[in-house]
mmCIF file with all atom_site columns, C-alpha atoms in Angstrom:
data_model
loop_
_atom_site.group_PDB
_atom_site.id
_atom_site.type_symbol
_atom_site.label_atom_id
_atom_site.label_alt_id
_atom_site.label_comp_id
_atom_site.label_asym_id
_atom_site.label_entity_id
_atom_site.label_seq_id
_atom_site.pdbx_PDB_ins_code
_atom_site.Cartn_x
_atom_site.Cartn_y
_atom_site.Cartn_z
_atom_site.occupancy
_atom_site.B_iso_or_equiv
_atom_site.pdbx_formal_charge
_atom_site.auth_seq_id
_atom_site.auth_comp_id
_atom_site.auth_asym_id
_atom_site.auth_atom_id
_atom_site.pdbx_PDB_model_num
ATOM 1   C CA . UNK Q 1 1   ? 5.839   -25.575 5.555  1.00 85.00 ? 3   UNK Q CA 1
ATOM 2   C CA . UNK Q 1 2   ? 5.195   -23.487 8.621  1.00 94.00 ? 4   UNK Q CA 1
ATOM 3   C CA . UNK Q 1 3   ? 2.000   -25.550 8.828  1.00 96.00 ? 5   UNK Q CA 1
ATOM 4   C CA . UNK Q 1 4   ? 3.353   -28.926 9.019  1.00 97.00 ? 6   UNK Q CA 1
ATOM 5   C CA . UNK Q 1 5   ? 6.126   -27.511 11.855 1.00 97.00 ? 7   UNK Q CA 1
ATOM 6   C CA . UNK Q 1 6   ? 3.701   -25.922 13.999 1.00 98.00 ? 8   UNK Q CA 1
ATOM 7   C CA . UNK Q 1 7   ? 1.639   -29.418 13.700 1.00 98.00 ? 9   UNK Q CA 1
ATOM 8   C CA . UNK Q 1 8   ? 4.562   -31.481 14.305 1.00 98.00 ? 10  UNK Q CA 1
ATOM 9   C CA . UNK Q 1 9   ? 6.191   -29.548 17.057 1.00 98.00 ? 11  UNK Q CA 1
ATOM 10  C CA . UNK Q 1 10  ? 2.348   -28.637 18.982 1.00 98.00 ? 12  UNK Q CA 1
ATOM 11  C CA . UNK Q 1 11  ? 1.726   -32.819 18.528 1.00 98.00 ? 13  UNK Q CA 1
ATOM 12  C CA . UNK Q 1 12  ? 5.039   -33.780 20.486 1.00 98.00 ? 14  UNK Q CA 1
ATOM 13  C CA . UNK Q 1 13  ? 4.514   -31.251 22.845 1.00 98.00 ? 15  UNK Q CA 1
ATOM 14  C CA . UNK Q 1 14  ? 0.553   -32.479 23.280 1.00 98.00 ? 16  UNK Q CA 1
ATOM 15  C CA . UNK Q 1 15  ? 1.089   -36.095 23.435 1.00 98.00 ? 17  UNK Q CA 1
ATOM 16  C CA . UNK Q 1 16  ? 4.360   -35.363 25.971 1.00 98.00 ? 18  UNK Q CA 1
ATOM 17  C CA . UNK Q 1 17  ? 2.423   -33.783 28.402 1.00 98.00 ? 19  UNK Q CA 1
ATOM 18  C CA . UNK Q 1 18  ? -0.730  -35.711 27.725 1.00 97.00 ? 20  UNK Q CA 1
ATOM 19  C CA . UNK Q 1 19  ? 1.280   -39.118 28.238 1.00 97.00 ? 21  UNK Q CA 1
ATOM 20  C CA . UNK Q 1 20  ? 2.880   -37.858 31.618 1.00 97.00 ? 22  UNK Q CA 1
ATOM 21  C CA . UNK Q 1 21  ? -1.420  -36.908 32.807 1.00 96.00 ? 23  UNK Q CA 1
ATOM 22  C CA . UNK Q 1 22  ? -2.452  -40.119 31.797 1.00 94.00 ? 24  UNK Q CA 1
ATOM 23  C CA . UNK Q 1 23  ? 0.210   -41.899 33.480 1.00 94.00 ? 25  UNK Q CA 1
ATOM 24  C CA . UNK Q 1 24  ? -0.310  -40.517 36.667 1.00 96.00 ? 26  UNK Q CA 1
ATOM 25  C CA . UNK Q 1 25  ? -3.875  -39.826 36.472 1.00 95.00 ? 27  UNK Q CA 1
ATOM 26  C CA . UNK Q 1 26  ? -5.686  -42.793 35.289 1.00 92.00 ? 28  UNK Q CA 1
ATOM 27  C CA . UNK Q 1 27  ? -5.352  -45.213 38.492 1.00 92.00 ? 29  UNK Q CA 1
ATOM 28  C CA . UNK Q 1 28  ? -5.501  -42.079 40.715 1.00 95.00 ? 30  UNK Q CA 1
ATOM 29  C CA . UNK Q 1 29  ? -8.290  -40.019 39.368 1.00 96.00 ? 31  UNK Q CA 1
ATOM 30  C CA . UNK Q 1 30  ? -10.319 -41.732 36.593 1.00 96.00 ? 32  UNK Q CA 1
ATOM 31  C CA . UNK Q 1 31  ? -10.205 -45.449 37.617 1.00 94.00 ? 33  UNK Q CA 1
ATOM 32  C CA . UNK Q 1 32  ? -11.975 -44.572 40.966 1.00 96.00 ? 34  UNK Q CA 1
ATOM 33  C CA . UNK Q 1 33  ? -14.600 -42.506 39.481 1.00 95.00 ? 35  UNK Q CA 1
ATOM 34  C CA . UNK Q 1 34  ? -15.514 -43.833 36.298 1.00 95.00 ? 36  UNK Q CA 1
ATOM 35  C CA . UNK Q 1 35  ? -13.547 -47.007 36.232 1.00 93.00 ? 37  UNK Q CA 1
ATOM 36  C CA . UNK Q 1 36  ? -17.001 -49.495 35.390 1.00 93.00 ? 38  UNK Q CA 1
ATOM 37  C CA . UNK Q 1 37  ? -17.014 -46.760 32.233 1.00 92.00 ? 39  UNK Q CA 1
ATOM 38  C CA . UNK Q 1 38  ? -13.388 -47.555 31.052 1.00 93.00 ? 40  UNK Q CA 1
ATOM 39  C CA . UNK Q 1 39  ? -11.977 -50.317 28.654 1.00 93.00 ? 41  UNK Q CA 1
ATOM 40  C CA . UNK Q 1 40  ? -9.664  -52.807 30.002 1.00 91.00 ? 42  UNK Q CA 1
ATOM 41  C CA . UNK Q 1 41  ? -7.470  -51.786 27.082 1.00 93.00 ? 43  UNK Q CA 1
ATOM 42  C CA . UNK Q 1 42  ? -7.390  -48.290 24.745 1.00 92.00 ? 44  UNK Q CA 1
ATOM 43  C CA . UNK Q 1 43  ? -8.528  -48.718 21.630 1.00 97.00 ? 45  UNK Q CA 1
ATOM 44  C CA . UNK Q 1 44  ? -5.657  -47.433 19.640 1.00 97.00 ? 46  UNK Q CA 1
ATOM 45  C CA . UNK Q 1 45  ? -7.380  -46.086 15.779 1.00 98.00 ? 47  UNK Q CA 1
ATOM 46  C CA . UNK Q 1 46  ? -10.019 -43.638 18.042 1.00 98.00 ? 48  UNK Q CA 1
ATOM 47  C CA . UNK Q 1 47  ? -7.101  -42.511 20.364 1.00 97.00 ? 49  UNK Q CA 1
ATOM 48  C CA . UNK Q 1 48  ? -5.105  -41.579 17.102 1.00 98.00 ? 50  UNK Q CA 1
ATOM 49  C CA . UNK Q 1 49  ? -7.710  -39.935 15.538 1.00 98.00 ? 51  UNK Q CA 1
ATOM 50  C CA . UNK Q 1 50  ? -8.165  -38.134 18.463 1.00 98.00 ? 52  UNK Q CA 1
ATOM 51  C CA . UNK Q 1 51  ? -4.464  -36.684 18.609 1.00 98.00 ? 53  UNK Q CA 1
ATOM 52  C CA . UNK Q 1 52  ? -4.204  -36.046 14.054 1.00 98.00 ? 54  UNK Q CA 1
ATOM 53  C CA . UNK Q 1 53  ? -7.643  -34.311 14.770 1.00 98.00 ? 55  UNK Q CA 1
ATOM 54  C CA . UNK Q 1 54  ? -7.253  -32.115 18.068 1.00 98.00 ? 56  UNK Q CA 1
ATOM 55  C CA . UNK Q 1 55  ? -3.413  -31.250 17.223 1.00 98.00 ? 57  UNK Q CA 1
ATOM 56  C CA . UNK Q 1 56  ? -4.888  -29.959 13.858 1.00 98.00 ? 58  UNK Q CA 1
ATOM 57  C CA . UNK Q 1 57  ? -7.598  -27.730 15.516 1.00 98.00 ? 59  UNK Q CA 1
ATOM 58  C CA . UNK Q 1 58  ? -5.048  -26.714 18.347 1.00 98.00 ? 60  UNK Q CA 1
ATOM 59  C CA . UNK Q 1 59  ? -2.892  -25.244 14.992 1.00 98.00 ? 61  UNK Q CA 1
ATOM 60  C CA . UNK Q 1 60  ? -5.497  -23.568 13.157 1.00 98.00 ? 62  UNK Q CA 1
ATOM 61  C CA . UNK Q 1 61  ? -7.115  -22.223 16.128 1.00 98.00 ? 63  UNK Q CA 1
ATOM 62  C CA . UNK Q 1 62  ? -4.624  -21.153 17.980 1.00 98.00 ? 64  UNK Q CA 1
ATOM 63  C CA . UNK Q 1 63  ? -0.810  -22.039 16.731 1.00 98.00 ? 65  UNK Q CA 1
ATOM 64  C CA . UNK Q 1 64  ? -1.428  -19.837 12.877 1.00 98.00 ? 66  UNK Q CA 1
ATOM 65  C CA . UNK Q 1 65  ? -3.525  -17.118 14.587 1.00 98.00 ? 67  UNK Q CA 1
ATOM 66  C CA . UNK Q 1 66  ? -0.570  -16.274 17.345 1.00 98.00 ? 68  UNK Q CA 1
ATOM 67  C CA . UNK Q 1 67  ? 2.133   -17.087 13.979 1.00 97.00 ? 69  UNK Q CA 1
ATOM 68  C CA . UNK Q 1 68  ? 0.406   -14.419 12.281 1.00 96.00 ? 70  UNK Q CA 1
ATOM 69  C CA . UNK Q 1 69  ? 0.296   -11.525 14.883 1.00 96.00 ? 71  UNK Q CA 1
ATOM 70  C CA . UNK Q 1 70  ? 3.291   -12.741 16.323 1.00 94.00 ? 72  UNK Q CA 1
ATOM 71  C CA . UNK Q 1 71  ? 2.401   -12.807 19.910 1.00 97.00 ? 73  UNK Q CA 1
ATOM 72  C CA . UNK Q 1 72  ? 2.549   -15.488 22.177 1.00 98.00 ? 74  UNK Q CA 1
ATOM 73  C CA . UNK Q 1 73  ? -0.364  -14.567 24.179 1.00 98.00 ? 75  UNK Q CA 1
ATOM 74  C CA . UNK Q 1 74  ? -2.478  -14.816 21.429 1.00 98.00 ? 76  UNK Q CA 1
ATOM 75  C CA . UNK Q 1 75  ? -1.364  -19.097 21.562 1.00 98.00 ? 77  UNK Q CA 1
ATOM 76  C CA . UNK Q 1 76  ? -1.661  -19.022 24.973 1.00 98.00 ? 78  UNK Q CA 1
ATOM 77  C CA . UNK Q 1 77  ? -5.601  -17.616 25.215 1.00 98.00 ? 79  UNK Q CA 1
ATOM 78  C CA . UNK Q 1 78  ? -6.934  -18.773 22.027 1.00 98.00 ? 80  UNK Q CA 1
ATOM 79  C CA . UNK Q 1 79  ? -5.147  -22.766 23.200 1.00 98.00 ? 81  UNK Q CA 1
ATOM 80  C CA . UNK Q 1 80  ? -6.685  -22.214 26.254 1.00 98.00 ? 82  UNK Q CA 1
ATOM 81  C CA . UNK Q 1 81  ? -10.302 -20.726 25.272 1.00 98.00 ? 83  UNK Q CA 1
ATOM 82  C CA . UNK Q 1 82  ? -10.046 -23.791 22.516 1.00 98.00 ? 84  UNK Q CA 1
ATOM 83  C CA . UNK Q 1 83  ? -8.962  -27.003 25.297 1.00 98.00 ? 85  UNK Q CA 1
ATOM 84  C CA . UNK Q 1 84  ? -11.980 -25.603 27.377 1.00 98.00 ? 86  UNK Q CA 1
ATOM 85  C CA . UNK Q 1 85  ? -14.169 -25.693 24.274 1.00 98.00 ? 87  UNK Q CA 1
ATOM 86  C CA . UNK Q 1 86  ? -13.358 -29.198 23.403 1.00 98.00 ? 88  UNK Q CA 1
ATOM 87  C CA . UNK Q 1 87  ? -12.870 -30.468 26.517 1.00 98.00 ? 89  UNK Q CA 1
ATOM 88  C CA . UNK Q 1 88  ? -16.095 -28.768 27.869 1.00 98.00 ? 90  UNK Q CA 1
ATOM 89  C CA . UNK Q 1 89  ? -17.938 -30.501 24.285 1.00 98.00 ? 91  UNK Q CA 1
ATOM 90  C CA . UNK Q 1 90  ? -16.840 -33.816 25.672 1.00 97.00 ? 92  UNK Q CA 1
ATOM 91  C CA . UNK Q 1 91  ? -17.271 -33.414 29.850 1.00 98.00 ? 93  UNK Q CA 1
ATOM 92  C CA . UNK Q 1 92  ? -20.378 -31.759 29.581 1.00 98.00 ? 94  UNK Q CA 1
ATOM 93  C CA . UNK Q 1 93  ? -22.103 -33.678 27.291 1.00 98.00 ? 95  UNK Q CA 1
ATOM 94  C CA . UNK Q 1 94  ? -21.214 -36.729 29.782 1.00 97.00 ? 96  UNK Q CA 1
ATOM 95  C CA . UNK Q 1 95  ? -22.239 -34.858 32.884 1.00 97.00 ? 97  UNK Q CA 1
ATOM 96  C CA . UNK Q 1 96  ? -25.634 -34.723 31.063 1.00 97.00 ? 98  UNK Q CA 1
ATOM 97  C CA . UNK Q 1 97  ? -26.247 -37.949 29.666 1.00 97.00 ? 99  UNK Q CA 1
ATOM 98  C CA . UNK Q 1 98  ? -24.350 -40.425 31.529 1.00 95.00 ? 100 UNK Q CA 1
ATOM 99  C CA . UNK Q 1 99  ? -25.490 -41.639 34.845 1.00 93.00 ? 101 UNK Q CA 1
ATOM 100 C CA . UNK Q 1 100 ? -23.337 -40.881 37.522 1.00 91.00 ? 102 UNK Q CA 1
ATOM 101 C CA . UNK Q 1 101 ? -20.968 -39.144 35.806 1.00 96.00 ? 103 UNK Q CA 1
ATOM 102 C CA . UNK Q 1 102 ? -18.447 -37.069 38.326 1.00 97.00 ? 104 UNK Q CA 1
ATOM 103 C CA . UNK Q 1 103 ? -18.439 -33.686 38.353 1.00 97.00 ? 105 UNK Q CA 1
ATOM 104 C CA . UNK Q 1 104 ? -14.754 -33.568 39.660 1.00 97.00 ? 106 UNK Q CA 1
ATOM 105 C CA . UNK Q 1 105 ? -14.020 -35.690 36.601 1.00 97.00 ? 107 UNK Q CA 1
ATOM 106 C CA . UNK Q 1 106 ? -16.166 -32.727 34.282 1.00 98.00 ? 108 UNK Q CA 1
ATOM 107 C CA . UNK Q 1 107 ? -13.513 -30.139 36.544 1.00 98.00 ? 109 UNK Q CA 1
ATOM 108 C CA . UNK Q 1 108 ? -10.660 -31.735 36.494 1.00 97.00 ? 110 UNK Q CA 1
ATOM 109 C CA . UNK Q 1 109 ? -10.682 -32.356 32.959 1.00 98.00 ? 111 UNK Q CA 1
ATOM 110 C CA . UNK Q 1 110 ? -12.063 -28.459 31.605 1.00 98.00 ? 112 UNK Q CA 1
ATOM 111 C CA . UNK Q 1 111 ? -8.841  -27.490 33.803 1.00 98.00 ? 113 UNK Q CA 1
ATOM 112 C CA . UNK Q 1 112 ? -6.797  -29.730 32.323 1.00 98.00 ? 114 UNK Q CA 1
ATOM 113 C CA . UNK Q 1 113 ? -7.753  -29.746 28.817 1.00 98.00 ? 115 UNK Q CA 1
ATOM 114 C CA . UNK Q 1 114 ? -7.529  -25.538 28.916 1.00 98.00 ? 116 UNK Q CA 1
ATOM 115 C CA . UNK Q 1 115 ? -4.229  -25.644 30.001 1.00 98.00 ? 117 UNK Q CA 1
ATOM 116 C CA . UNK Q 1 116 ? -2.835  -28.397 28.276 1.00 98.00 ? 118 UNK Q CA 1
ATOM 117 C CA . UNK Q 1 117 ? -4.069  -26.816 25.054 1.00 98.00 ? 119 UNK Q CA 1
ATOM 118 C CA . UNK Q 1 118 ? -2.912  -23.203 26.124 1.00 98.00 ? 120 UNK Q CA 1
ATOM 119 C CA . UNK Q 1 119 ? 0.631   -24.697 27.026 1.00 98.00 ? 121 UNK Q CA 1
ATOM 120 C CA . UNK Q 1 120 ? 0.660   -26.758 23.708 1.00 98.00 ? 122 UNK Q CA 1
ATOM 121 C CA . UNK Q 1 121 ? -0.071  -24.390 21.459 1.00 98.00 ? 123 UNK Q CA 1
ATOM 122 C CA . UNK Q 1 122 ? 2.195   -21.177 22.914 1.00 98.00 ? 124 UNK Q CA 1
ATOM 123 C CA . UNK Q 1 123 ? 5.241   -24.213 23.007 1.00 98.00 ? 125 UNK Q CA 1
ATOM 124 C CA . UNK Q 1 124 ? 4.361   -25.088 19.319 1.00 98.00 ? 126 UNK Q CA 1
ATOM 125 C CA . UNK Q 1 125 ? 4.143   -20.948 18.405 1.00 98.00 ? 127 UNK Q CA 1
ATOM 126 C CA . UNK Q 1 126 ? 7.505   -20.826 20.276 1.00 98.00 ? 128 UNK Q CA 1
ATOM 127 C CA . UNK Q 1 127 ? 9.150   -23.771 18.617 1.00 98.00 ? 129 UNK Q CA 1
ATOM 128 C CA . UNK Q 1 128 ? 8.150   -22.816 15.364 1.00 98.00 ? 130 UNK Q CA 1
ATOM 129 C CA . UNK Q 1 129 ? 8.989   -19.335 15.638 1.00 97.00 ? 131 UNK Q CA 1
ATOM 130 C CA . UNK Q 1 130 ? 12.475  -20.944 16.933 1.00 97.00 ? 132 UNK Q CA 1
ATOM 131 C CA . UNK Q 1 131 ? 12.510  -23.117 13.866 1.00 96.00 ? 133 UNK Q CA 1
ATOM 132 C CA . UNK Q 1 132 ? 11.263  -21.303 10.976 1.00 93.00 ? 134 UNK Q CA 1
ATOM 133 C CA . UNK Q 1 133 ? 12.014  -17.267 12.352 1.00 79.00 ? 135 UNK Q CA 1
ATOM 134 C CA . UNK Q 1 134 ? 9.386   -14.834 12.917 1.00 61.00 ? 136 UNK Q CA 1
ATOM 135 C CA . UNK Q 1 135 ? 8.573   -11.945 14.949 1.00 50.00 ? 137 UNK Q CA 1
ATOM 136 C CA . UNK Q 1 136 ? 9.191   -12.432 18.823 1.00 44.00 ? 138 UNK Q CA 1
#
């Protein structure tokens, strides 16, 4: 049960904060560098894939590690050393294949993806905590 609250809670608190990125980001950051690279339209079964998947690793990983010592820091560095993991997997390998790939798109996104992740998981920890008691 603590599983499936930590998953829930960490995935409203991803997308949230992903959604308000995206919104402001994509016309003023990624359109300009990489915008010959994007779809005219997101192609919704990846993207979803993409949030069941990461919000799953972002639990294991971080969310039940922090759960069991009971300390938030614990969500907080192992979200963080996880978002630059996965978001380094995915920037890097682009900076290294793709022509003309942006390395203040490779930066902005290992920042962002290390603290979206760190901020994800410690909320989902806390809201879990909140939900299901624990030690604080």
């Amino acid at each position: 049960m603590n599983f499936i609250i930590a998953y829930i809670s960490t995935g409203i608190v991803f997308l949230a904060i992903d959604a308000i990125w995206l919104s402001q980001m994509a016309n003023r950051l990624y359109r300009p560098m990489i915008g010959p690279l994007m779809a005219d339209t997101v192609n919704v079964v990846p993207a979803i894939l993409f949030y069941l998947l990461y919000v799953a690793g972002i639990v294991v990983f971080a969310v039940q590690p922090a759960l069991g010592s009971g300390r938030w820091p614990t969500a907080l560095m192992l979200g963080g050393f996880f978002g630059l993991v996965a978001y380094g997997t995915y920037d890097l390998t682009n900076h290294a294949t793709l022509r003309d790939w942006p390395a203040l798109i490779t930066v902005a996104d290992l920042i962002w993806g290390t603290v979206l992740t760190a901020l994800s998981a410690t909320a989902g920890l806390l809201i879990t905590r909140a939900l299901v008691g624990g030690a604080s």
